[in-house]
XYZ file of C-alpha atoms in Angstrom:
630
model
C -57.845 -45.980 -33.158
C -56.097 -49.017 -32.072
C -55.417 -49.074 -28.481
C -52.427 -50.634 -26.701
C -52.340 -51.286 -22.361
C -49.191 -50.503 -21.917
C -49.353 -51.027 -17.900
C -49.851 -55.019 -17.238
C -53.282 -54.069 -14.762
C -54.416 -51.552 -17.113
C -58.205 -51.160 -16.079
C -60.890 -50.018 -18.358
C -62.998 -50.765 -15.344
C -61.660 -48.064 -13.469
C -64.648 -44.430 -12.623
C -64.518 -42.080 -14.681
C -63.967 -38.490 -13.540
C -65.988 -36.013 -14.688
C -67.089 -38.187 -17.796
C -63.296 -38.115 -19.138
C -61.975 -41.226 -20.670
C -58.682 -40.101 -19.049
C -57.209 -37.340 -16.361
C -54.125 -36.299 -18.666
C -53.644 -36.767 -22.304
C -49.909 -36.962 -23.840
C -49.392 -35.814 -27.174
C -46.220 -37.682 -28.838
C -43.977 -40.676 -27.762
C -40.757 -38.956 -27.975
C -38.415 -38.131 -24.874
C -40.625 -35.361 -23.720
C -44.125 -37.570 -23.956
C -42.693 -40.507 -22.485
C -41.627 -38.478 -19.354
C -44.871 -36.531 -19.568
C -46.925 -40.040 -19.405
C -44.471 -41.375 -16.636
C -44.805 -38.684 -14.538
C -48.550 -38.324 -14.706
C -48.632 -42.233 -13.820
C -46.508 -41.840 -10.835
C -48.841 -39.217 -9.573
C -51.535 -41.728 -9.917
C -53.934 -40.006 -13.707
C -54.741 -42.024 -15.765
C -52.891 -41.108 -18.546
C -53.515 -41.850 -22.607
C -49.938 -41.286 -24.343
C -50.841 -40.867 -28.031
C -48.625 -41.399 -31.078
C -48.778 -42.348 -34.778
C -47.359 -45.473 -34.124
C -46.742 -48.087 -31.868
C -42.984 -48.575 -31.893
C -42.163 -44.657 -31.171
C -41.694 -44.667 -27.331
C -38.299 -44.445 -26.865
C -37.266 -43.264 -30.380
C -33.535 -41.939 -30.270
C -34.590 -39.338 -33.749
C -31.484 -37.944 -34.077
C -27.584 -39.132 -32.382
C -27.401 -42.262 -30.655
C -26.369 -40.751 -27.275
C -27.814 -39.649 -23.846
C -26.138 -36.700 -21.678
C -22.866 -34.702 -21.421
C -22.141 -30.638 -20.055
C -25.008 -29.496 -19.039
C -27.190 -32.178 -20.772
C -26.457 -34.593 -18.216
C -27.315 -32.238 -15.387
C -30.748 -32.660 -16.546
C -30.358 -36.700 -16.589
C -29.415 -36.530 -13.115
C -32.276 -34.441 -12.427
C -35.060 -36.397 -14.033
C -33.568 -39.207 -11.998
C -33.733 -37.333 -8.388
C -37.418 -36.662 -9.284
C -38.476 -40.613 -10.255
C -38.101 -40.015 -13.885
C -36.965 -42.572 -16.252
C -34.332 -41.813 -18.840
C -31.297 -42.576 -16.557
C -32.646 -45.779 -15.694
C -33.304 -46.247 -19.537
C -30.034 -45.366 -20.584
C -28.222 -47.683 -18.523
C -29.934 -50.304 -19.693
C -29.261 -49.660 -23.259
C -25.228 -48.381 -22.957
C -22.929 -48.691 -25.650
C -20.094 -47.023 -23.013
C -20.298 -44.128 -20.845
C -17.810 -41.730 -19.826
C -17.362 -38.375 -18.102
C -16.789 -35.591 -20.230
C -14.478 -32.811 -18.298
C -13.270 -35.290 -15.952
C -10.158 -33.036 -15.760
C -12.449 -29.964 -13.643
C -14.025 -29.366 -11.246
C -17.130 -31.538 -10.059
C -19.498 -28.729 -10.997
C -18.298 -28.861 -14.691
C -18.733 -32.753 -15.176
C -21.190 -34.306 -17.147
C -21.772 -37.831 -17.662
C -22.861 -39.279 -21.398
C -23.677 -42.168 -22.797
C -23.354 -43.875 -26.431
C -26.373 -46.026 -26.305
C -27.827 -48.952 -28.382
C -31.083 -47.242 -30.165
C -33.356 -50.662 -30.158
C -32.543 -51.466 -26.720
C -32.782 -47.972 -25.926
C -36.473 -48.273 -27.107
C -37.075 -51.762 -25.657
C -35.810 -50.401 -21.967
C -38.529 -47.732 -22.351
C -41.009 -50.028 -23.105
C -40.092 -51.724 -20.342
C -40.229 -48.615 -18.052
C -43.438 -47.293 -19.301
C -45.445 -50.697 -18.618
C -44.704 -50.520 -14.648
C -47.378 -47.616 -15.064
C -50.752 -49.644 -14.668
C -52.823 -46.665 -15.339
C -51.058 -45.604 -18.430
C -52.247 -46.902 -21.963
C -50.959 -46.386 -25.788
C -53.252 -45.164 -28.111
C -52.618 -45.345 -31.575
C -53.758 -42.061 -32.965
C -53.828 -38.852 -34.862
C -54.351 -35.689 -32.832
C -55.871 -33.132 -35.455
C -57.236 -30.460 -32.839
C -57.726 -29.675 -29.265
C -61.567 -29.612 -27.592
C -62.110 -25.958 -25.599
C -64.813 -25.519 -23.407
C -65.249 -22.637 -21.774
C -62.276 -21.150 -22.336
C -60.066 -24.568 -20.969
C -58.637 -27.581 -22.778
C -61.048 -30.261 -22.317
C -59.858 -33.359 -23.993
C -58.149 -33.834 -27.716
C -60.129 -34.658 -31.556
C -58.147 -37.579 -32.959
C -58.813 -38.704 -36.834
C -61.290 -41.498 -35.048
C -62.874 -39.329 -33.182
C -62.506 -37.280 -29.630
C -60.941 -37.898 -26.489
C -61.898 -36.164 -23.173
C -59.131 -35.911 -20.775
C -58.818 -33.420 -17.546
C -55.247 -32.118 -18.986
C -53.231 -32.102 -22.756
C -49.615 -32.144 -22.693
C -48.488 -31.525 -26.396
C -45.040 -33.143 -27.002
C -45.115 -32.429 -30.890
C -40.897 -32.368 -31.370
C -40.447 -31.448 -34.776
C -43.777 -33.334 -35.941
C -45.635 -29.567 -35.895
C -45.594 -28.729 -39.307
C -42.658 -30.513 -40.248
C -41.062 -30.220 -43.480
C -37.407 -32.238 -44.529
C -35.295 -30.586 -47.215
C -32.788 -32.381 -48.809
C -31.288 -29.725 -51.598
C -34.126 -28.695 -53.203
C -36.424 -31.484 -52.203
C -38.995 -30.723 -49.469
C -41.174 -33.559 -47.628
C -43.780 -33.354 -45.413
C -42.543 -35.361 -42.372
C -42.000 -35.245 -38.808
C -38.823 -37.187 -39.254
C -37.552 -39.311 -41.996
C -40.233 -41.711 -42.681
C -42.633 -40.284 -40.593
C -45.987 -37.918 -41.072
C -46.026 -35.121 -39.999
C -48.688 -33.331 -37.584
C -51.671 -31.256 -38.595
C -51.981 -29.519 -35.127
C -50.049 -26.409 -35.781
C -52.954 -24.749 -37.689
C -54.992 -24.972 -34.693
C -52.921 -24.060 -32.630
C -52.585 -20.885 -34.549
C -56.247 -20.960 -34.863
C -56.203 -20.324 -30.823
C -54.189 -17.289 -30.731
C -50.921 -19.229 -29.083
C -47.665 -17.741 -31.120
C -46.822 -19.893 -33.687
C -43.038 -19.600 -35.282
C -41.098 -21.836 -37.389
C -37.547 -23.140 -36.184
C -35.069 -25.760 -37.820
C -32.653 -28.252 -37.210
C -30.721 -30.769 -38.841
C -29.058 -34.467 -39.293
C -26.389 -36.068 -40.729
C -26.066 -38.841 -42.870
C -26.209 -42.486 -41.854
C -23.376 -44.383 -42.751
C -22.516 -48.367 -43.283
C -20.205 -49.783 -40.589
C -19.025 -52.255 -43.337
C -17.887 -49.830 -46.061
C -15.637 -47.778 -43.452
C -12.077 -48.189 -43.519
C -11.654 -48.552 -38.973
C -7.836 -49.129 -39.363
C -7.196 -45.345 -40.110
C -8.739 -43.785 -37.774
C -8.762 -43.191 -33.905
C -10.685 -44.010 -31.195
C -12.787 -42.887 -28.428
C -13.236 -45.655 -25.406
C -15.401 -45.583 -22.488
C -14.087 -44.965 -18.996
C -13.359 -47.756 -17.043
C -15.244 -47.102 -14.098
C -18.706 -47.246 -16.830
C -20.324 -44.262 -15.061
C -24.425 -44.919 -14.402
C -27.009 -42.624 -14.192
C -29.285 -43.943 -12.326
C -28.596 -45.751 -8.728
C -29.097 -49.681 -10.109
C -26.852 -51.055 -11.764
C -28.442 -52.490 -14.722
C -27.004 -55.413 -17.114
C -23.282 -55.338 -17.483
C -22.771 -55.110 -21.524
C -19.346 -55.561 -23.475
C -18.254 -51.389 -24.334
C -17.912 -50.454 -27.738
C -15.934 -47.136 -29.110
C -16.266 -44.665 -30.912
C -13.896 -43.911 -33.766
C -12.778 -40.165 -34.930
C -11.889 -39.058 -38.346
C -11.502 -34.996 -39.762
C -13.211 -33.187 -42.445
C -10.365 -31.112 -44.675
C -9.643 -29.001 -47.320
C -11.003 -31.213 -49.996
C -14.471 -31.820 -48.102
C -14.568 -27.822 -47.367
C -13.786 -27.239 -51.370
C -16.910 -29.806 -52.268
C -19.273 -28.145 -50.006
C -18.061 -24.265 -50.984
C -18.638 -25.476 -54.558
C -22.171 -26.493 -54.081
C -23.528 -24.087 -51.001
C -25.632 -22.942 -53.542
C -27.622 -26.340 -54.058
C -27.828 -26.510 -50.157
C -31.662 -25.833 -48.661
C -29.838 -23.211 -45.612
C -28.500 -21.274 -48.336
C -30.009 -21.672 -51.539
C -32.864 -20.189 -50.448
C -35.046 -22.944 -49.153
C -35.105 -22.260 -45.459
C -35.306 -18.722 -43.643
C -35.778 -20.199 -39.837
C -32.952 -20.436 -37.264
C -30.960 -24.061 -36.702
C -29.051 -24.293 -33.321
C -26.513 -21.946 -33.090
C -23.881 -25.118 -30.843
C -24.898 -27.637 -33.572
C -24.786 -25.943 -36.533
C -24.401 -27.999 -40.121
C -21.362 -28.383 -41.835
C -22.602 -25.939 -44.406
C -22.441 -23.621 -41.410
C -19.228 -24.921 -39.871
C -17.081 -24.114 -43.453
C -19.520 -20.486 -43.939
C -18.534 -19.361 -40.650
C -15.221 -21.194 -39.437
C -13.682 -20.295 -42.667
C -10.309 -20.146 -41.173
C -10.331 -23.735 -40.180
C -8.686 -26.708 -42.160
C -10.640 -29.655 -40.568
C -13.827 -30.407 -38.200
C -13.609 -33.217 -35.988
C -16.116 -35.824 -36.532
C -17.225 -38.493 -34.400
C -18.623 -41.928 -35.549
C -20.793 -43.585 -33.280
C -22.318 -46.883 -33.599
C -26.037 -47.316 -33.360
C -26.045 -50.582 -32.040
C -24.761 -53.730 -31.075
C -26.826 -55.897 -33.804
C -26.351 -52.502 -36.043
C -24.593 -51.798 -39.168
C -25.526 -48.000 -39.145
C -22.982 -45.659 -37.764
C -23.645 -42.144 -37.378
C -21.112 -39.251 -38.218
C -21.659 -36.721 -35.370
C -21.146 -33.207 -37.035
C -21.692 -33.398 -40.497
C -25.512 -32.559 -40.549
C -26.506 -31.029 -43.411
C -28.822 -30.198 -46.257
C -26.830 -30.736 -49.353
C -28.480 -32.788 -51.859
C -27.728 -36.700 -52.076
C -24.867 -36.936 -54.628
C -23.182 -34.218 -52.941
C -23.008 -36.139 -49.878
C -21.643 -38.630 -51.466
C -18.652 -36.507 -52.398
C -17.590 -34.863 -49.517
C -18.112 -38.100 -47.024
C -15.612 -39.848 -49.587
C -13.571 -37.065 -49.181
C -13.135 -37.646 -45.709
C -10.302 -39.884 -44.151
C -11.294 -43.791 -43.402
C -15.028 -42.887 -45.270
C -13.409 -43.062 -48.795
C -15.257 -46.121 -49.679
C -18.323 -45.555 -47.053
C -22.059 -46.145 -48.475
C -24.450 -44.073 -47.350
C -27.848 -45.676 -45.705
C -29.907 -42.805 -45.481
C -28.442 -39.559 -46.436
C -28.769 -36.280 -44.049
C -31.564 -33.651 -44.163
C -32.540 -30.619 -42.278
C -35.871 -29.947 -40.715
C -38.505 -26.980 -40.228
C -41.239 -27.500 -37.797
C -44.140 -25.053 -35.419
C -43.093 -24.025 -32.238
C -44.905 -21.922 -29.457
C -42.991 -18.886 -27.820
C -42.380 -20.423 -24.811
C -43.189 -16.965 -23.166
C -47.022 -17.971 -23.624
C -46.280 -20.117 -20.883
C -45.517 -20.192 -16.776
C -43.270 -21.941 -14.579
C -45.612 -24.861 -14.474
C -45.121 -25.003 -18.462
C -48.873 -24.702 -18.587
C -50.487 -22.112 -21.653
C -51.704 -19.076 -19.324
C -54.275 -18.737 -22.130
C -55.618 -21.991 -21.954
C -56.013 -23.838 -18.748
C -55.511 -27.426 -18.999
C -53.008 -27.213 -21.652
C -48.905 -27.899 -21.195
C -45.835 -27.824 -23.677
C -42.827 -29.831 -23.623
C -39.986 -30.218 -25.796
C -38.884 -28.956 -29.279
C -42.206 -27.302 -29.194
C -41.383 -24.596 -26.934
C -37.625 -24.189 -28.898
C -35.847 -25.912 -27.059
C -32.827 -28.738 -29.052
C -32.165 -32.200 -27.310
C -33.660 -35.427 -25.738
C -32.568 -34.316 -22.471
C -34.227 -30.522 -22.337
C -37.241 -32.788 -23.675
C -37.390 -35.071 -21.558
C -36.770 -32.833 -18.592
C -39.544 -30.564 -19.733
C -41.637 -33.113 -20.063
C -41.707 -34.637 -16.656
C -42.481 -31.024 -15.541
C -45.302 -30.484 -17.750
C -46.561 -34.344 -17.006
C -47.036 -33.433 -12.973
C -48.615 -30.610 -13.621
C -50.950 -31.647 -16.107
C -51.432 -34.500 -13.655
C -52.147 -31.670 -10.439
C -54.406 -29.781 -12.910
C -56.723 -32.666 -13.008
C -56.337 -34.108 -10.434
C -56.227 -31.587 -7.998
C -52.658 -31.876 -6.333
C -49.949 -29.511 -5.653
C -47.891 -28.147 -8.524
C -44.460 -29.054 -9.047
C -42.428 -25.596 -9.629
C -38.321 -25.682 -10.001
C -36.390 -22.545 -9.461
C -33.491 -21.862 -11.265
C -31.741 -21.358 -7.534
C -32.262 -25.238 -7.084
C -31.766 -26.981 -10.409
C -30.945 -26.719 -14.494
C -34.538 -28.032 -15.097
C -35.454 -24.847 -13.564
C -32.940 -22.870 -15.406
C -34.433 -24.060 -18.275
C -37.771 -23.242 -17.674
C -37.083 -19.783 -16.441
C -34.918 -19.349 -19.486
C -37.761 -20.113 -21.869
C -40.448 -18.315 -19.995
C -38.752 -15.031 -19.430
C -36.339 -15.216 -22.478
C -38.136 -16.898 -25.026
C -36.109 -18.053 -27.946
C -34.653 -16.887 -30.987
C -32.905 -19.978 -31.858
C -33.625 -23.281 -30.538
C -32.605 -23.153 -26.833
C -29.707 -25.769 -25.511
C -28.529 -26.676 -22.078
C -24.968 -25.028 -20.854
C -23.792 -25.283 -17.383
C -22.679 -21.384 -18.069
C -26.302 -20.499 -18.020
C -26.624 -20.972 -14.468
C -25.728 -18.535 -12.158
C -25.297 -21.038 -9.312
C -23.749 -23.952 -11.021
C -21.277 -24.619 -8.184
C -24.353 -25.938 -6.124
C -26.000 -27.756 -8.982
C -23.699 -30.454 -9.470
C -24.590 -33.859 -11.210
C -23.662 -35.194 -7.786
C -26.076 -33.788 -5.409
C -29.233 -34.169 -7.966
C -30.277 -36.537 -5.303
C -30.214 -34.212 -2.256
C -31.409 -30.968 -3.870
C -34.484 -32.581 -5.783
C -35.522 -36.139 -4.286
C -37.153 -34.507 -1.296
C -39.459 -32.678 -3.299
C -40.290 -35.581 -5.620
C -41.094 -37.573 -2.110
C -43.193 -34.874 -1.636
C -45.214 -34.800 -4.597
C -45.529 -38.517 -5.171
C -42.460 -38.567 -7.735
C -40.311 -40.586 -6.521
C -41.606 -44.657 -5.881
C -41.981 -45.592 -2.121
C -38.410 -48.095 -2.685
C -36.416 -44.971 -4.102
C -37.477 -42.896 -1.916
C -36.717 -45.886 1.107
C -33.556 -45.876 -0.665
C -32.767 -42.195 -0.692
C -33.701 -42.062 3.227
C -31.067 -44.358 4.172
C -28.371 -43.534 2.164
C -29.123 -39.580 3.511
C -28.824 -40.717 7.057
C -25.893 -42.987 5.930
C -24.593 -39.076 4.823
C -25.332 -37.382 8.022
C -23.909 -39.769 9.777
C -20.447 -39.364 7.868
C -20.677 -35.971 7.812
C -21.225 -35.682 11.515
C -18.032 -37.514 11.550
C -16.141 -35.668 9.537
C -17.241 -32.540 11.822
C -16.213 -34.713 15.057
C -12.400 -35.614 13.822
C -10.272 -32.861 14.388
C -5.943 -32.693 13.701
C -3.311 -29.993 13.721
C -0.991 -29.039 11.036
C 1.739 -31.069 12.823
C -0.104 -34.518 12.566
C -1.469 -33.616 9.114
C 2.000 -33.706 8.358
C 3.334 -36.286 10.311
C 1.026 -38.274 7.796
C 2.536 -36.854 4.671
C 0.430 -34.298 3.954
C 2.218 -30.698 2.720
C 0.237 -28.564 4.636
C 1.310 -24.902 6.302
C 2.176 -25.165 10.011
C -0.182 -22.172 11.279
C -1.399 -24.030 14.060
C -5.043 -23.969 14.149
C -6.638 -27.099 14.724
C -9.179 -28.097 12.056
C -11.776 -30.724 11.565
C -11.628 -33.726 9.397
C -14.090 -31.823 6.754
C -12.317 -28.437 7.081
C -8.775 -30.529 6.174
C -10.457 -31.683 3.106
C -10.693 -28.772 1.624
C -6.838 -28.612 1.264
C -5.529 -30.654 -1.561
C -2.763 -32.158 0.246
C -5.441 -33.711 2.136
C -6.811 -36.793 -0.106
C -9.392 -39.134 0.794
C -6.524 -41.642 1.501
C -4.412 -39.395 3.687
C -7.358 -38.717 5.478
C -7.889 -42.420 6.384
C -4.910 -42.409 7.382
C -5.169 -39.222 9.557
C -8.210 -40.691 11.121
C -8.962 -44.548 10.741
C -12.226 -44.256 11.593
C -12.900 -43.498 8.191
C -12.269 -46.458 7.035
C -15.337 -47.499 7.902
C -16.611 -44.785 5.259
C -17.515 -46.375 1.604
C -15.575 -44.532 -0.765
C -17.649 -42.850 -3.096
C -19.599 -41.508 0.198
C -15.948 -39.908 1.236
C -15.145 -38.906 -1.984
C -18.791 -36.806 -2.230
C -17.829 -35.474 0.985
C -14.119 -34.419 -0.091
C -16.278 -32.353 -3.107
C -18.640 -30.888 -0.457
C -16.037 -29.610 1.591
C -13.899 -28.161 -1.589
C -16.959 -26.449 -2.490
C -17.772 -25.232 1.053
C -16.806 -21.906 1.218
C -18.087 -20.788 -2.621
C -20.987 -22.378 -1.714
C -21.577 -20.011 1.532
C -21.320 -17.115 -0.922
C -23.734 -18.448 -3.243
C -26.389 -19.250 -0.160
C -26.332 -15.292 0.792
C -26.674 -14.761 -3.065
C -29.756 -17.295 -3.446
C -31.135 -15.833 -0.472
C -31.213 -12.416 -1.703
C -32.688 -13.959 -4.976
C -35.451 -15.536 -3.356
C -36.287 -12.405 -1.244
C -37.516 -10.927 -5.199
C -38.802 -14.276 -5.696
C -41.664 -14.012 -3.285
C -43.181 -10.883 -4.767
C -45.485 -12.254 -6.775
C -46.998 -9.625 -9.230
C -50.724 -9.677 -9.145
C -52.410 -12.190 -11.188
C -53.286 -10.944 -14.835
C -51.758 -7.361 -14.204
C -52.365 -4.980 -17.205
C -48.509 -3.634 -17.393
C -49.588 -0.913 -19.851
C -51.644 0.413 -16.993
C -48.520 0.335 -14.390
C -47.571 4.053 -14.046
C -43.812 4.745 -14.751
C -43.151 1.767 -17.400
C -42.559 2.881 -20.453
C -44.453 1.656 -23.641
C -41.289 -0.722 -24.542
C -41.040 -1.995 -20.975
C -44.463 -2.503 -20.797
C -44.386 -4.549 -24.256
C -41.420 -6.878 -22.956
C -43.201 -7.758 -19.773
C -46.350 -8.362 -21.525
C -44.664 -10.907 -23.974
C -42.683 -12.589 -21.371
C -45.971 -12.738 -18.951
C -43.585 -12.690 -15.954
C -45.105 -14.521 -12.285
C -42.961 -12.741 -9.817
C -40.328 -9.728 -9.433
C -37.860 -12.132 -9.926
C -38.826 -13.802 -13.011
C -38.978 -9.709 -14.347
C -36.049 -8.890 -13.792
C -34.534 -11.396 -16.213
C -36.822 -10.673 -18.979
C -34.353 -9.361 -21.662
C -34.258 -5.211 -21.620
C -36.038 -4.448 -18.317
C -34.668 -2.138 -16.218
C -34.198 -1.698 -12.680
C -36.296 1.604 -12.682
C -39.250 -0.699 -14.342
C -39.122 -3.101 -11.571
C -39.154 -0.152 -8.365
C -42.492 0.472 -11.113
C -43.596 -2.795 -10.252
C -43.180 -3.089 -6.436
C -46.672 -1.625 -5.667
C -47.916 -4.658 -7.882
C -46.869 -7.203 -5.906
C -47.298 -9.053 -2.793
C -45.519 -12.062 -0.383
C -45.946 -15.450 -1.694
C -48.451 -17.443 0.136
């Protein structure tokens, strides 16, 4: 077991608690481990991230590309509570832009093209401010139970005590690649995969098997650029995270089309594809599907847009976003050259789809801890989800709990009220999955108030709270928040009639009521700049701090709605249901009700009323089960 201190003032020195060699133990290096390991560091464990080899951290497995609807709600989220892919993902941008730029704030989503070895050098980076977090180089084959908890991990080299296990497995759990009618055991191309499904099984947890896919890699040199189009970066190079990080050159992204020809090569051989020659019988991601899928069910369509998007700046590999697949070698060959501008294009490393374990996430609680087995937390593709960013976010969840578990400090729970992390987690713990699970901003019923632009003030607080967030960020976050009241108080202060609204130019209706400089916003006659020139004293006001408040008041009366909603929500929310209630025993469920809230495992009233199937009349059943949160 080779061991690598990844934190500069790593100590070996340091007591051990409890004879462990370590308070939390991370299984994998992907998205979801690293923000498992970085959030267990910032709550001061000493944490042992484990993974087959050195290099993984930071390990872009699939597209080259952070964020976008939904997706980058998460980003923005992981960065209000201290986490580290924002910060990463600036540092390693390709270009950024905004995707639905056009809408409303709420429907935004920033993403990034990003370099994949400087994505992986920035996370090295990141991870080694953690002093108590080490590397080790290391098989996990099983899981040590004692008394009924997790205990610690047995590696290939021997054991491992720890106080918690998160298991970050991605698609490592069981894996199998099928290209055609070739199957290889492997996490990923090139890599093993992992032997701790079995016992996993072997524990009673509910194993299933899910898939997913990639595409081809292609050589920039053998693609014909001049015919196609191309996607820049906007100008203002939109950041994650609050620093700004180097300033790098932007590169684009070009776009070509599949077409009748490419749909003709892949009808002729859907028979010598794994997803439907027989090969695979588990569920791929219904909002990524392959392009075997794309010409099975889109039949009607001529063309599939296709974006190719460098993987680096010292790179020759570009990768063709939407043309996974599973079709053998030589029949990728034929349809890429089939495809405008890729006529000539070589292929480096042709596509291949992927079946691996996962754990019904329903086995788990808010805290994405295994109700069976204390000490033990999920993240990531193990629990069904699809995406760095679900991983990642998952993972920094799972990390400060596993991290509170053994350590003995106060659990970090997100409801879906306050944040898409804890849409998420709801989701998968009430839901479970039937496909692999991807973010939407349509999945939230309160999306208006979770916007990528107030991550900040609906999260950070919390992550102050539970050590989170670093003493400068959260110094940081303080001053700019009284920097906020402060205009906002402003804003209130200001006040103007129709007539000198439109004295100023602004096209407003003369009804005479005298408004403040934050109720005027709301109209869209009203700018930012007409309102500096309504008031001067907001000049004084940066920009970007007016401009948040211009979205604030837009929002402002939805946003009242949605607080009486929430608040009605929450009033469910605190009835918890009494710990390890026997729902077969609850008079007036029926046998299937009682089955679906025994799957799903449900913590409060709240959480069962949005298991699939139950019914109002088996939640008045409930209501003598539960009591006030604490």
């Amino acid at each position: 077991m080779e061991h690598l201190a990844v934190g500069a003032r790593f100590a070996y020195a340091q007591p051990m608690r409890e004879s462990r060699d370590f308070d939390v133990l991370v299984v994998g290096a992907g998205h979801a481990g690293c923000e498992a390991a970085a959030a267990a560091g910032r709550r001061g464990a000493r944490v042992a991230l484990l993974t087959l080899d050195a290099a993984d951290p930071g390990t872009l497995s699939c597209n080259p590309a952070v964020g976008g609807i939904g997706k980058g709600h998460i980003v923005g989220e992981i960065e209000a509570l201290g986490g580290i892919m924002g910060r990463v993902t600036d540092r390693a941008r390709l270009q950024a832009r905004v995707l639905n730029r056009s809408k409303g704030p709420a429907m935004q989503g920033p993403r990034a093209q990003v370099d994949r070895r400087r994505y992986r050098a920035a996370m090295a980076r990141a991870l080694a401010d953690f002093p108590t977090l080490a590397v080790l180089t290391a098989e996990a084959t099983g899981l040590l139970v004692e008394g009924g908890a997790i205990v610690g991990l047995q590696t290939a080299d021997g054991a491992i005590r720890g106080g918690a296990v998160v298991l970050t497995t991605g698609t490592f759990l069981g894996g199998v690649i099928h290209i055609g009618d070739r199957r290889l055991a492997g996490g990923r191309s090139g890599a093993a995969a992992s032997r701790l499904g079995e016992d996993l099984r072997a524990l009673g947890l509910p194993v299933a098997r899910l898939k997913t896919g990639t595409p081809p890699r292609l050589d920039a040199r053998s693609i014909d650029w001049s015919r196609l189009g191309w996607q820049h970066g906007d100008r203002d190079d939109p950041r994650f995270g609050t620093a700004m990080g180097p300033a790098t050159p932007p590169i684009p992204c070009a776009i070509t089309r599949t077409n009748p020809r490419t749909h003709t090569i892949i009808r002729a051989n859907l028979a010598r594809s794994a997803l439907y020659g027989g090969h695979i019988d588990s569920v791929g991601p219904r909002y990524c599907p392959s392009i075997e899928d794309k010409i099975v069910r889109f039949g009607d369509r001529d063309g599939h847009q296709i974006f190719l998007e460098p993987e680096g700046y010292d790179d020759i590999t570009v990768y063709p976003n939407g043309l996974s697949t599973s079709l053998p070698a030589d029949v990728q060959a034929a349809f890429i050259a089939s495809i405008e501008g890729l006529e000539s294009a070589r292929i480096l490393r042709p596509g291949y789809a992927i079946e691996y374990d996962h754990v019904d996430p329903r086995a788990l609680d808010s805290t994405l801890a295994v109700t069976a087995l204390p000490g033990l937390y999920l993240a990531g593709q193990i629990n069904g989800t699809t995406g760095y960013e679900e991983a990642a976010g998952q993972g920094l969840v799972a990390g400060a709990n596993a991290a509170a578990h053994s350590l003995g400090l106060e659990v970090l729970r997100i409801d879906r009220t306050e944040a898409y992390l804890g849409v998420m987690i709801d989701d998968l713990t009430t839901q479970g999955v039937s496909e692999p699970y991807r973010m939407f901003t349509s999945r939230a019923e309160y999306r208006l108030r979770l916007r990528i632009d107030n991550a900040r003030e609906r999260l950070t607080p919390k992550g102050i709270a539970l050590g989170l967030v670093s003493a400068s960020d959260a110094d940081h976050f303080t001053s700019t928040q009284a920097e906020r009241a402060g205009a906002r108080a402003l804003l209130d202060t200001l006040t103007a009639s129709p007539t000198r609204v439109a004295a100023a130019g602004g096209d407003v209706g003369q009804d005479g009521i005298v408004r403040s400089a934050f109720a005027w916003l709301r109209f869209p006659a009203v700018t930012t700049d007409l309102a500096r020139v309504i008031w001067p004293e907001l000049t004084a006001l940066p920009q970007p701090l007016l401009a948040s408040l211009a979205v604030d008041a837009n929002y402002a009366a939805y946003l009242d709605r949605q607080d009486s909603d929430i608040a009605a929500l929450r009033r469910d929310q605190g009835l918890q249901l009494f710990p390890g209630l026997d729902f077969a025993r609850v008079p007036g469920l029926s046998h299937e009700m009682a089955e679906r809230l025994a799957a799903a495992n449900p913590d409060t009233l709240g959480a069962a009323s949005r298991v699939a199937g139950v019914t109002p009349a088996a939640l008045v059943a409930l209501l003598p089960f539960t009591r006030k949160a604490a």
